[in-house]
Amino acid sequence: MIAPQRIQLRRTKGWRKPENTVLVSRPHILGNPFIVQREPTTTPFWSVHYVPNPNVDSGPGGYVDDFDDRLEAFQCAVDSYRDWATEGRNNYWRVMYFVEQHKLRGKN
């Protein structure tokens, strides 16, 4: 069995997604629902917000935290995504969807 590889999406003319590849972008069920935004204020700061996927998540989205440093905000988004994917609400439904619908093992 060949090990899966990361495929970089491209918008160039004629590019097609290779076979045996699963797209994992923000609108997809596997996508990160935590976004980082620069807030337009006099003191620049970054905020992290949760935007739930309506196909699998119940409940409202909302504000997570503020940061002075951009890298700290992105780290918070990554950490929040890890918690959301493994322990968050509706985790059971996401796992079942991955297993039943996509059969992800061995895919790019």
C-alpha positions as semicolon CSV with decimal commas, in nm:
position;residue;x (nm);y (nm);z (nm)
1;M;0,000;0,000;0,000
2;I;0,136;0,341;-0,096
3;A;0,142;0,600;0,184
4;P;-0,105;0,890;0,142
5;Q;0,042;1,221;0,037
6;R;-0,069;1,580;0,083
7;I;-0,213;1,730;-0,234
8;Q;-0,202;2,109;-0,272
9;L;-0,518;2,244;-0,434
10;R;-0,456;2,470;-0,731
11;R;-0,669;2,716;-0,919
12;T;-0,467;2,699;-1,239
13;K;-0,647;2,626;-1,563
14;G;-0,679;2,256;-1,635
15;W;-0,578;2,132;-1,286
16;R;-0,791;1,845;-1,156
17;K;-0,801;1,679;-0,817
18;P;-0,618;1,343;-0,842
19;E;-0,810;1,019;-0,796
20;N;-0,814;0,866;-0,447
21;T;-0,806;1,214;-0,290
22;V;-1,041;1,360;-0,028
23;L;-1,081;1,738;-0,017
24;V;-1,056;1,879;0,336
25;S;-1,129;2,252;0,321
26;R;-1,323;2,477;0,557
27;P;-1,672;2,398;0,419
28;H;-1,603;2,024;0,437
29;I;-1,700;1,830;0,749
30;L;-1,329;1,781;0,825
31;G;-1,247;2,151;0,782
32;N;-1,139;2,375;1,069
33;P;-1,440;2,583;1,188
34;F;-1,216;2,819;1,388
35;I;-1,123;3,132;1,197
36;V;-0,867;3,399;1,283
37;Q;-0,959;3,761;1,209
38;R;-0,772;4,086;1,246
39;E;-0,997;4,330;1,427
40;P;-1,006;4,686;1,284
41;T;-0,937;4,887;1,597
42;T;-0,681;5,146;1,700
43;T;-0,484;4,878;1,884
44;P;-0,431;4,590;1,643
45;F;-0,530;4,254;1,781
46;W;-0,640;3,920;1,647
47;S;-0,951;3,727;1,744
48;V;-1,054;3,364;1,704
49;H;-1,417;3,278;1,622
50;Y;-1,603;2,947;1,596
51;V;-1,821;2,913;1,284
52;P;-2,009;2,580;1,308
53;N;-2,073;2,360;1,005
54;P;-2,454;2,340;0,980
55;N;-2,438;1,987;0,838
56;V;-2,292;1,832;1,152
57;D;-2,282;2,083;1,438
58;S;-2,567;2,200;1,654
59;G;-2,570;2,520;1,850
60;P;-2,442;2,868;1,783
61;G;-2,093;2,975;1,689
62;G;-1,919;3,265;1,851
63;Y;-1,617;3,437;1,988
64;V;-1,334;3,230;2,137
65;D;-1,052;3,467;2,242
66;D;-0,841;3,777;2,157
67;F;-0,465;3,792;2,105
68;D;-0,206;4,064;2,046
69;D;0,010;3,827;1,843
70;R;-0,102;3,671;1,513
71;L;0,087;3,345;1,575
72;E;-0,075;3,301;1,917
73;A;-0,418;3,343;1,754
74;F;-0,342;3,077;1,492
75;Q;-0,210;2,844;1,761
76;C;-0,536;2,891;1,955
77;A;-0,735;2,808;1,639
78;V;-0,533;2,489;1,584
79;D;-0,562;2,382;1,949
80;S;-0,935;2,457;1,948
81;Y;-0,979;2,253;1,629
82;R;-0,795;1,958;1,786
83;D;-1,025;1,969;2,090
84;W;-1,333;2,014;1,870
85;A;-1,244;1,717;1,650
86;T;-1,165;1,479;1,933
87;E;-1,381;1,589;2,226
88;G;-1,624;1,854;2,100
89;R;-1,999;1,839;2,076
90;N;-2,131;1,611;1,804
91;N;-1,796;1,429;1,791
92;Y;-1,973;1,094;1,755
93;W;-2,158;1,208;1,442
94;R;-1,841;1,344;1,281
95;V;-1,653;1,019;1,345
96;M;-1,939;0,809;1,208
97;Y;-1,959;1,031;0,900
98;F;-1,583;0,995;0,837
99;V;-1,595;0,618;0,874
100;E;-1,915;0,549;0,681
101;Q;-1,906;0,807;0,403
102;H;-1,543;0,858;0,317
103;K;-1,345;0,548;0,408
104;L;-1,042;0,772;0,461
105;R;-0,779;0,504;0,518
106;G;-0,524;0,511;0,234
107;K;-0,660;0,825;0,067
108;N;-0,463;1,140;-0,011
